[in-house]
Coordinates of C-alpha atoms in Angstrom, one line a residue:
Chain A
M1 CA 0.0 0.0 0.0
S2 CA 1.0 3.6 -0.4
K3 CA 3.2 5.0 2.3
N4 CA 0.7 7.8 2.4
V5 CA -2.0 5.6 3.9
R6 CA -2.2 6.0 7.7
L7 CA -4.5 4.6 10.4
M8 CA -5.8 7.6 12.4
Q9 CA -8.4 8.8 14.7
G10 CA -11.0 11.4 13.5
N11 CA -9.4 13.9 15.9
E12 CA -5.9 13.2 14.4
A13 CA -7.2 13.4 10.8
L14 CA -8.6 16.9 11.6
V15 CA -5.2 18.1 12.8
E16 CA -3.4 16.7 9.7
A17 CA -6.0 18.2 7.3
A18 CA -6.1 21.6 9.0
I19 CA -2.3 22.0 8.9
M20 CA -2.4 21.0 5.2
A21 CA -5.0 23.6 4.6
G22 CA -2.7 26.3 6.1
V23 CA -3.8 26.5 9.7
R24 CA -0.9 27.8 11.8
F25 CA -2.6 28.7 15.1
F26 CA -4.6 26.8 17.7
A27 CA -5.9 28.0 21.0
G28 CA -8.0 25.7 23.2
Y29 CA -8.7 24.1 26.4
P30 CA -8.6 20.3 26.3
I31 CA -11.9 18.5 26.9
T32 CA -13.0 14.9 26.3
P33 CA -13.7 13.8 23.6
S34 CA -11.8 16.5 21.7
S35 CA -8.5 16.4 23.6
E36 CA -6.5 14.6 20.9
I37 CA -7.1 17.7 18.6
A38 CA -5.3 20.0 21.1
E39 CA -2.7 17.3 21.7
G40 CA -2.1 16.9 18.0
F41 CA -1.8 20.7 17.3
S42 CA 0.6 21.1 20.3
K43 CA 3.0 18.5 18.7
K44 CA 2.6 19.5 15.1
L45 CA 2.2 23.3 14.9
P46 CA 5.6 24.2 16.3
R47 CA 7.2 22.1 13.6
V48 CA 5.6 24.1 10.8
G49 CA 6.3 27.5 12.4
G50 CA 2.8 27.7 14.0
K51 CA 1.7 28.5 17.5
F52 CA -0.2 26.4 20.0
I53 CA -1.6 28.0 23.1
Q54 CA -3.4 26.3 25.9
M55 CA -5.7 29.0 27.3
E56 CA -7.2 29.4 30.7
D57 CA -10.7 28.4 29.5
E58 CA -12.9 28.1 26.4
I59 CA -13.9 31.8 26.4
A60 CA -10.3 32.9 26.1
S61 CA -9.6 30.1 23.6
M62 CA -12.2 31.4 21.2
A63 CA -11.0 35.0 21.7
A64 CA -7.4 34.0 21.0
T65 CA -8.5 32.1 17.9
I66 CA -10.2 35.1 16.6
G67 CA -7.3 37.4 17.5
A68 CA -4.8 35.2 15.6
S69 CA -7.1 35.2 12.6
I70 CA -7.5 39.0 12.7
A71 CA -3.7 39.0 12.4
G72 CA -4.0 37.0 9.2
V73 CA -3.2 33.5 10.4
K74 CA -5.6 30.6 9.7
S75 CA -6.9 29.5 13.1
V76 CA -8.7 26.6 14.8
T77 CA -10.2 25.9 18.2
A78 CA -11.7 22.6 19.4
T79 CA -13.9 21.7 22.2
S80 CA -17.0 19.6 23.3
G81 CA -20.4 20.6 24.5
P82 CA -19.6 22.4 27.8
G83 CA -16.8 24.4 26.1
F84 CA -18.8 25.0 23.0
S85 CA -21.4 26.7 25.2
L86 CA -18.7 29.0 26.6
K87 CA -17.5 29.9 23.1
Q88 CA -20.9 31.2 21.9
E89 CA -20.5 34.9 22.7
N90 CA -17.1 35.2 21.0
L91 CA -18.4 33.1 18.1
G92 CA -20.9 35.8 17.5
F93 CA -18.2 38.3 17.6
G94 CA -16.3 36.3 14.9
I95 CA -19.5 36.3 12.7
M96 CA -20.1 40.0 13.2
A97 CA -16.6 41.2 12.7
E98 CA -16.2 38.7 9.8
V99 CA -13.2 36.8 11.1
P100 CA -12.6 33.4 9.4
C101 CA -11.8 30.5 11.7
L102 CA -12.7 26.8 12.3
V103 CA -14.5 25.9 15.5
V104 CA -14.6 22.2 16.2
N105 CA -17.2 20.6 18.5
V106 CA -16.7 16.9 19.2
Q107 CA -20.1 16.1 20.6
R108 CA -20.6 14.3 23.9
M109 CA -24.0 13.9 25.6
G110 CA -25.4 16.9 27.4
P111 CA -26.8 19.0 28.9
S112 CA -24.0 20.2 31.1
T113 CA -21.0 17.9 31.7
G114 CA -23.5 15.1 30.7
R115 CA -21.9 11.9 29.5
P116 CA -18.3 12.9 28.5
T117 CA -17.0 9.7 26.9
K118 CA -19.9 8.7 24.7
P119 CA -21.4 9.9 21.5
S120 CA -24.4 12.1 21.0
Q121 CA -25.8 14.5 18.4
G122 CA -27.4 16.9 20.9
D123 CA -25.7 20.0 19.7
I124 CA -27.4 20.3 16.3
M125 CA -29.6 23.3 17.1
Q126 CA -26.8 24.8 19.3
T127 CA -24.6 25.0 16.2
R128 CA -27.4 26.8 14.4
W129 CA -28.6 29.2 17.1
G130 CA -26.1 29.0 19.9
T131 CA -25.0 32.6 19.6
H132 CA -27.6 35.2 19.8
G133 CA -29.1 37.4 17.0
D134 CA -29.9 36.7 13.4
H135 CA -26.7 35.4 11.9
P136 CA -25.6 33.0 9.2
I137 CA -23.8 29.8 10.1
V138 CA -22.0 27.0 8.1
V139 CA -21.7 23.7 9.8
L140 CA -20.1 20.6 8.4
Y141 CA -20.5 17.1 9.9
P142 CA -18.7 14.2 8.3
T143 CA -19.4 10.5 8.7
T144 CA -16.0 8.7 8.4
V145 CA -12.4 9.5 9.3
P146 CA -11.4 10.0 5.6
E147 CA -14.3 12.4 5.4
V148 CA -13.1 14.3 8.4
F149 CA -9.8 14.8 6.6
K150 CA -11.5 15.9 3.3
Y151 CA -14.2 18.2 4.8
T152 CA -11.9 19.8 7.3
I153 CA -10.1 21.3 4.3
E154 CA -13.4 22.2 2.8
A155 CA -14.6 23.9 6.0
I156 CA -11.4 26.0 6.3
N157 CA -11.8 27.0 2.6
I158 CA -15.4 28.0 3.1
S159 CA -14.4 30.1 6.1
E160 CA -11.7 31.9 4.3
R161 CA -13.9 32.5 1.2
L162 CA -16.8 33.9 3.2
R163 CA -14.8 35.4 6.1
T164 CA -17.0 33.8 8.7
P165 CA -16.4 31.2 11.4
V166 CA -17.3 27.7 10.3
I167 CA -18.3 25.0 12.7
F168 CA -17.0 21.5 12.3
L169 CA -19.0 18.8 14.1
M170 CA -18.0 15.4 15.1
D171 CA -19.1 13.1 17.9
E172 CA -17.2 10.9 20.4
T173 CA -17.3 7.9 18.1
L174 CA -16.0 9.7 15.1
G175 CA -13.4 11.6 17.0
H176 CA -11.9 8.6 18.6
M177 CA -12.3 5.7 16.1
R178 CA -9.5 4.9 13.8
E179 CA -9.8 4.3 10.0
K180 CA -7.4 4.5 7.1
V181 CA -6.8 7.8 5.5
L182 CA -5.0 8.3 2.2
L183 CA -3.0 11.5 2.8
P184 CA -2.9 13.5 -0.4
E185 CA 0.2 15.4 -1.6
P186 CA -0.1 19.1 -0.9
D187 CA -0.5 19.8 -4.7
E188 CA -3.5 17.5 -4.8
I189 CA -5.7 19.6 -2.5
K190 CA -7.3 22.9 -3.2
V191 CA -6.6 25.6 -0.6
V192 CA -8.4 28.9 -0.4
N193 CA -6.8 31.9 1.1
R194 CA -8.5 35.1 2.2
K195 CA -8.1 38.1 -0.1
F196 CA -5.8 40.9 0.6
P197 CA -6.8 44.6 -0.1
K198 CA -5.5 46.1 -3.3
V199 CA -6.4 49.7 -2.5
G200 CA -4.1 52.2 -0.7
K201 CA -3.9 52.5 3.0
E202 CA -5.5 56.0 3.0
D203 CA -8.7 55.1 1.1
Y204 CA -9.2 51.8 2.9
L205 CA -12.7 50.8 3.9
P206 CA -12.4 47.5 5.6
Y207 CA -16.1 46.6 5.7
K208 CA -17.1 47.8 2.3
P209 CA -18.2 44.6 0.7
A210 CA -16.9 43.3 -2.7
D211 CA -19.3 42.1 -5.4
D212 CA -19.6 38.8 -3.6
D213 CA -20.8 40.6 -0.4
V214 CA -17.6 39.6 1.4
P215 CA -15.4 42.5 2.5
V216 CA -11.6 42.4 1.9
I217 CA -10.2 43.0 5.3
A218 CA -6.4 43.5 5.9
P219 CA -4.6 41.6 8.6
F220 CA -3.7 43.7 11.6
G221 CA -0.1 44.7 11.5
K222 CA 0.2 45.4 7.8
G223 CA -0.2 49.1 8.0
Y224 CA -3.9 49.3 7.4
R225 CA -5.5 51.1 10.3
Y226 CA -9.1 50.3 11.0
H227 CA -11.5 49.6 13.9
I228 CA -13.0 46.2 14.5
T229 CA -16.0 45.7 16.8
G230 CA -18.9 43.5 17.7
L231 CA -21.2 46.4 17.4
H232 CA -23.1 47.1 14.2
H233 CA -20.6 49.1 12.2
N234 CA -20.2 51.1 9.0
Y235 CA -17.8 50.6 6.1
K236 CA -14.9 52.0 8.2
G237 CA -15.6 49.6 11.0
Y238 CA -16.9 52.2 13.4
P239 CA -20.0 51.6 15.4
T240 CA -23.2 52.9 13.9
T241 CA -26.7 53.6 15.1
Q242 CA -28.0 54.5 11.6
P243 CA -31.0 52.1 11.0
E244 CA -30.2 51.8 7.3
E245 CA -26.6 50.9 8.0
V246 CA -27.7 48.4 10.7
E247 CA -30.1 46.8 8.4
E248 CA -27.7 46.7 5.5
L249 CA -25.0 44.9 7.5
T250 CA -27.4 42.4 9.0
K251 CA -28.8 41.5 5.7
R252 CA -25.5 41.3 3.9
L253 CA -24.1 38.9 6.6
L254 CA -27.0 36.6 5.9
R255 CA -26.8 37.2 2.1
K256 CA -23.1 36.4 1.7
V257 CA -23.8 32.8 2.8
E258 CA -27.2 32.4 1.1
R259 CA -25.9 33.4 -2.3
V260 CA -23.3 30.6 -2.3
L261 CA -25.6 28.0 -0.8
D262 CA -25.5 25.7 -3.9
D263 CA -21.6 25.7 -3.6
I264 CA -21.3 25.1 0.1
F265 CA -24.2 22.6 0.5
I266 CA -22.6 19.2 0.4
L267 CA -25.1 16.2 0.3
N268 CA -24.4 12.5 -0.3
T269 CA -27.0 10.0 -1.3
Y270 CA -27.2 6.2 -1.3
M271 CA -29.6 4.0 -3.3
Y272 CA -31.7 7.1 -3.7
D273 CA -33.2 7.5 -7.2
D274 CA -35.7 4.6 -7.1
A275 CA -36.3 4.9 -3.3
E276 CA -39.8 5.3 -2.1
Y277 CA -38.8 5.8 1.5
V278 CA -36.0 8.0 2.8
L279 CA -33.6 7.8 5.8
Y280 CA -32.3 11.3 6.5
A281 CA -29.2 11.1 8.7
Y282 CA -26.0 13.0 9.3
G283 CA -22.6 12.4 11.0
I284 CA -22.0 9.0 12.6
T285 CA -25.6 7.9 12.3
A286 CA -25.5 8.4 8.5
R287 CA -23.0 5.6 8.0
I288 CA -25.1 3.3 10.2
A289 CA -28.3 4.3 8.3
K290 CA -26.5 3.3 5.1
E291 CA -26.1 -0.2 6.5
A292 CA -29.8 -0.1 7.5
V293 CA -30.6 0.6 3.8
N294 CA -28.6 -2.5 2.8
I295 CA -30.6 -4.6 5.3
L296 CA -34.0 -3.2 4.3
R297 CA -33.1 -3.4 0.5
E298 CA -32.4 -7.1 1.0
E299 CA -36.0 -7.5 2.2
G300 CA -37.2 -5.7 -0.9
L301 CA -38.0 -2.3 0.6
K302 CA -37.2 0.5 -1.7
I303 CA -35.4 2.8 0.7
G304 CA -32.5 5.3 0.3
L305 CA -30.3 7.6 2.3
L306 CA -30.0 11.4 2.2
N307 CA -26.8 12.4 4.1
P308 CA -26.1 16.1 4.3
I309 CA -22.5 16.9 5.2
T310 CA -23.4 20.5 5.3
I311 CA -26.1 20.4 8.0
W312 CA -26.4 24.1 8.2
P313 CA -27.5 26.1 6.3
F314 CA -30.5 23.9 5.7
H315 CA -31.0 23.9 1.9
E316 CA -34.8 23.9 1.9
D317 CA -35.3 24.0 -1.9
K318 CA -32.9 21.3 -2.6
I319 CA -34.1 19.0 0.1
E320 CA -37.7 19.6 -0.6
G321 CA -37.0 18.8 -4.3
L322 CA -35.3 15.5 -3.3
L323 CA -38.1 14.5 -1.0
G324 CA -40.7 15.2 -3.6
G325 CA -42.6 12.0 -4.5
K326 CA -41.3 10.0 -1.6
K327 CA -43.7 8.3 0.7
K328 CA -42.1 8.7 4.1
V329 CA -39.0 10.2 5.7
F330 CA -37.3 8.7 8.7
V331 CA -34.9 11.1 10.4
V332 CA -32.3 9.2 12.4
E333 CA -30.7 11.2 15.2
L334 CA -28.9 10.7 18.5
N335 CA -31.0 13.4 20.0
S336 CA -34.7 14.0 20.6
G337 CA -35.5 15.1 17.0
Q338 CA -33.7 18.4 16.4
M339 CA -33.3 18.0 12.7
K340 CA -36.7 16.4 12.3
G341 CA -38.4 19.7 12.9
E342 CA -36.5 21.2 9.9
I343 CA -37.8 18.4 7.7
E344 CA -41.3 18.9 9.0
R345 CA -41.2 22.5 7.8
I346 CA -40.9 21.3 4.2
Y347 CA -42.7 17.9 4.2
P348 CA -46.1 16.7 5.5
R349 CA -45.7 16.3 9.2
K350 CA -47.6 12.9 9.3
D351 CA -45.0 11.4 7.0
V352 CA -42.0 12.4 9.0
I353 CA -40.9 9.8 11.6
G354 CA -38.1 10.3 14.1
I355 CA -35.7 7.5 14.9
N356 CA -34.0 8.7 18.1
K357 CA -31.7 7.3 20.8
L358 CA -30.9 9.2 23.9
N359 CA -28.8 6.8 26.1
A360 CA -25.4 7.9 24.9
E361 CA -24.9 4.6 22.9
L362 CA -24.8 4.4 19.1
I363 CA -27.9 3.2 17.4
N364 CA -27.2 0.0 15.4
P365 CA -28.4 -0.7 11.9
Y366 CA -30.8 -3.4 13.0
E367 CA -32.5 -1.0 15.4
I368 CA -32.9 1.5 12.6
A369 CA -34.4 -1.2 10.4
D370 CA -36.8 -2.3 13.2
H371 CA -38.0 1.3 13.6
V372 CA -38.6 1.6 9.8
R373 CA -40.6 -1.6 9.7
E374 CA -42.6 -0.4 12.7
G375 CA -43.2 3.0 11.0
L376 CA -44.5 1.3 7.9
R377 CA -47.0 -1.0 9.7
Chain B
M1 CA -24.6 -7.7 9.1
S2 CA -26.3 -8.3 5.8
N3 CA -23.0 -9.6 4.4
R4 CA -20.4 -11.8 5.9
D5 CA -17.4 -10.0 4.6
R6 CA -17.0 -8.6 8.1
I7 CA -15.0 -10.0 11.0
E8 CA -15.6 -8.6 14.5
V9 CA -12.8 -8.8 17.0
L10 CA -13.3 -7.8 20.6
F11 CA -10.3 -7.3 22.9
W12 CA -11.3 -7.3 26.6
G13 CA -9.2 -7.2 29.7
I14 CA -7.7 -5.0 32.4
G15 CA -6.2 -1.5 32.0
G16 CA -2.4 -1.8 31.8
Q17 CA -2.3 -5.0 29.8
G18 CA -1.8 -3.2 26.5
L19 CA -4.9 -4.5 24.8
V20 CA -5.8 -1.2 23.2
L21 CA -2.3 -0.9 21.8
A22 CA -2.7 -4.5 20.5
S23 CA -5.9 -3.5 18.8
I24 CA -4.3 -0.6 17.1
I25 CA -1.3 -2.7 15.9
L26 CA -3.8 -5.3 14.5
A27 CA -5.8 -2.5 12.8
E28 CA -2.7 -1.0 11.3
A29 CA -1.4 -4.4 10.1
V30 CA -4.5 -5.4 8.3
G31 CA -5.4 -1.9 7.1
V32 CA -2.2 -0.2 6.2
Y33 CA 0.0 -3.2 5.4
E34 CA -2.5 -5.6 3.9
G35 CA -4.9 -3.1 2.3
K36 CA -8.1 -4.4 3.9
N37 CA -10.8 -2.2 5.3
V38 CA -10.6 -1.7 9.1
V39 CA -12.2 0.2 11.9
Q40 CA -10.7 0.3 15.4
S41 CA -12.2 1.9 18.5
Q42 CA -11.9 1.6 22.2
A43 CA -14.0 2.2 25.2
Y44 CA -13.3 5.5 26.7
T45 CA -14.3 5.4 30.4
A46 CA -12.6 6.5 33.5
I47 CA -10.1 3.7 33.0
V48 CA -7.3 3.3 35.4
R49 CA -4.8 0.5 35.7
G50 CA -6.7 -2.4 36.9
G51 CA -10.1 -1.3 35.6
T52 CA -11.9 -2.9 32.6
S53 CA -10.5 -2.0 29.3
K54 CA -11.9 -3.0 25.9
A55 CA -11.3 -2.4 22.2
N56 CA -13.0 -3.2 18.9
V57 CA -11.4 -4.1 15.5
I58 CA -13.6 -4.8 12.5
V59 CA -12.0 -6.1 9.3
S60 CA -13.5 -6.5 5.9
E61 CA -11.7 -7.6 2.7
E62 CA -13.8 -5.6 0.3
K63 CA -16.8 -4.0 1.9
E64 CA -17.1 -0.6 3.4
I65 CA -17.4 -1.0 7.2
L66 CA -20.5 1.0 8.2
F67 CA -21.4 0.1 11.7
P68 CA -18.2 0.8 13.6
Q69 CA -18.7 -1.4 16.7
V70 CA -18.8 -5.1 17.5
L71 CA -22.3 -6.6 17.8
S72 CA -21.4 -10.2 18.2
P73 CA -17.7 -11.0 18.1
D74 CA -16.2 -13.6 15.7
I75 CA -13.1 -13.5 17.8
L76 CA -12.8 -12.6 21.5
V77 CA -9.3 -11.9 22.9
A78 CA -9.8 -12.3 26.6
F79 CA -7.3 -11.1 29.2
S80 CA -9.5 -11.3 32.2
Q81 CA -12.2 -13.6 33.6
E82 CA -14.7 -10.8 33.2
A83 CA -13.9 -10.8 29.4
Y84 CA -15.4 -14.2 29.1
N85 CA -18.2 -13.9 31.7
A86 CA -19.5 -10.6 30.3
N87 CA -19.5 -11.8 26.7
K88 CA -20.3 -15.5 26.6
G89 CA -24.0 -14.7 26.1
K90 CA -23.2 -12.7 22.9
L91 CA -20.9 -15.2 21.3
K92 CA -21.7 -17.4 18.3
P93 CA -21.1 -21.1 18.4
D94 CA -18.1 -20.7 16.1
T95 CA -16.6 -17.7 17.9
K96 CA -12.9 -18.2 18.5
I97 CA -11.7 -17.3 22.0
I98 CA -8.0 -16.5 22.3
Y99 CA -7.4 -16.2 26.1
D100 CA -4.8 -16.1 28.7
S101 CA -5.2 -19.6 30.3
D102 CA -3.7 -18.3 33.6
M103 CA -6.3 -15.6 34.0
V104 CA -9.4 -17.0 32.3
K105 CA -11.2 -20.2 33.1
I106 CA -13.7 -21.5 30.7
E107 CA -16.2 -24.3 31.6
D108 CA -16.2 -27.6 29.8
N109 CA -18.5 -28.4 26.8
V110 CA -18.9 -24.9 25.4
P111 CA -19.4 -24.7 21.7
F112 CA -16.8 -22.0 21.1
K113 CA -13.3 -22.7 19.6
L114 CA -10.9 -22.2 22.4
Y115 CA -7.2 -21.2 22.3
G116 CA -5.8 -20.8 25.7
I117 CA -2.2 -19.8 26.2
P118 CA -0.6 -18.2 29.3
F119 CA 0.5 -15.1 27.3
F120 CA 1.7 -13.1 30.3
K121 CA 3.4 -15.9 32.0
I122 CA 5.4 -16.6 28.8
A123 CA 6.3 -12.9 28.5
R124 CA 7.4 -12.8 32.0
E125 CA 9.2 -16.2 32.4
E126 CA 10.5 -16.9 28.8
L127 CA 11.1 -13.5 27.5
G128 CA 11.7 -11.5 30.6
I129 CA 9.3 -8.7 29.7
P130 CA 6.1 -9.1 31.7
F131 CA 4.2 -6.5 29.8
A132 CA 4.7 -8.1 26.4
G133 CA 1.8 -10.5 26.9
N134 CA -0.2 -8.5 24.5
V135 CA 2.4 -9.1 21.8
V136 CA 2.5 -12.8 22.4
A137 CA -1.3 -12.8 22.1
L138 CA -1.1 -10.9 18.8
G139 CA 1.3 -13.6 17.4
A140 CA -1.2 -16.3 18.5
F141 CA -4.0 -14.2 16.9
S142 CA -2.3 -14.4 13.6
A143 CA -1.9 -18.2 13.8
V144 CA -5.4 -18.9 15.0
T145 CA -7.4 -16.5 12.8
G146 CA -5.3 -16.3 9.6
I147 CA -6.8 -12.8 9.0
V148 CA -3.5 -11.1 9.4
K149 CA 0.1 -12.1 8.5
L150 CA 2.7 -12.3 11.1
S151 CA 4.9 -10.1 9.0
S152 CA 2.3 -7.4 8.8
L153 CA 1.9 -7.5 12.6
E154 CA 5.6 -7.2 12.9
R155 CA 5.9 -4.2 10.7
A156 CA 3.0 -2.4 12.6
L157 CA 4.5 -3.3 15.9
L158 CA 8.1 -2.3 15.2
S159 CA 7.0 1.0 13.8
K160 CA 5.8 1.8 17.3
V161 CA 8.8 0.6 19.5
R162 CA 12.3 1.8 19.9
E163 CA 14.9 -0.1 18.0
E164 CA 16.5 -1.6 21.1
Y165 CA 13.3 -3.4 21.7
H166 CA 12.7 -4.7 18.2
E167 CA 14.4 -8.1 18.8
I168 CA 12.5 -9.0 21.9
N169 CA 9.1 -7.9 20.4
R170 CA 9.8 -10.0 17.4
K171 CA 10.5 -13.0 19.6
A172 CA 7.3 -12.4 21.6
L173 CA 5.2 -12.3 18.4
E174 CA 6.9 -15.5 17.0
R175 CA 6.5 -17.3 20.3
G176 CA 2.8 -16.6 20.4
F177 CA 2.5 -17.7 16.8
E178 CA 4.3 -21.0 17.5
L179 CA 2.3 -21.9 20.5
A180 CA -1.0 -21.2 18.8
E181 CA 0.0 -23.3 15.8
K182 CA 0.4 -26.2 18.0
L183 CA -3.2 -25.7 19.3
N184 CA -4.6 -25.4 15.7

């Protein structure tokens, strides 16, 4: 086999991929089940000229991650539920001030300290609405260790392109399990870097959006003087109370993500075209649901899988189109039905059935198959 | 599963015996050096030396491994009495149990295929490295199951230990293989 094939944990694959995508800064506070991410960065970043800082807590970790990115360095932080809760305020700052970074949440079961060493998918809605105010969010959630590698790079690229924090979800199982990853050569991957201003330092308006609604913001320390704030601000970056400026900024932040939805919405399907019934699943449960499709197909049931990798934004038009003509949708989640509500907004409620497990154990494919059979009775 | 191109291996024992490391070496040997599909995972609990420790390895020649955990082990590597007691209800009649015969007692007339070797005693008394029982067991695993070559295990193992310990680890693997071959 190729010498570039390595057996690694999801958490390790994330570190490898992030460094390959150009990340040179990590600030964090170790927490199970994400600790191997901090450990990996602490070993690897110094060797590539990067910086690792273990901060005093998760609030400071998020702040340092944003600070490093403002200085122009691709930055990552990683945590689990309790720490992710603490990061929410500064996450909102990152969205408002348009600072790219990757925020990793390896889910354990909550609320609170919950069940630290076991998988859960309880943070789905928190990733969408954890920080306050109307805001856009991009959340990727892979299903295998090779996908962790692949979509970490994608998530960092999206963050750089849109100048917004991107959330990368995993769960305890995915973070800790080991699978083979074929490590690409650096020239085999596409890396996106944020744009640098072309105008002079005198005329510089950091928050004046370009045609794609994304402003071109200079890194601090390069001679461009400007103000950066979590308050609503004008093109110069200074706080504003003008209703039209407030509205323009709020709408532009939402629009810069909405307009590229087709590009950033990643969805995988399995046995889907002729399917009459649908399993909708993401993350670790999606790969298990795929096995449930195999089991039920052997019994002659025409069922297929919709597996969004980009779980937010929720691409209503695309998913509504894909569900058109199908008879029932089963939404498989290790939570009480957080994504099910989204499907119910676009599909007749009586035909949406939740398959949920809340005991901090994985659901197995036979359990999923049993729930489907029961739902069809 | 719906196909039988899937072998489920459960390692179960006591923290400090090195069974998680053994599971990683096995996974790397079959996955990286033999090109098979493999998933390895381990139980993360508040494990301290002396507490229960367990690990899963699932191997498939061709098929994508979807469910990442062991449902009903095809092979149980048992390093403690609890390993057998806690799992005997889930085993299939043809499950192979590779166990430390000093630590695990199995009743007569069970349907399982039994391969008992005192791994840790051999490591301690023959090889002089008491903690290499896991490596002796891996050698036996290769002989008993045939799902991984001894040479692949050796490559995966030696990539993880300092050169001064290569020879003794090689010996431990080979000794386990020889003893298990006699049982086959």
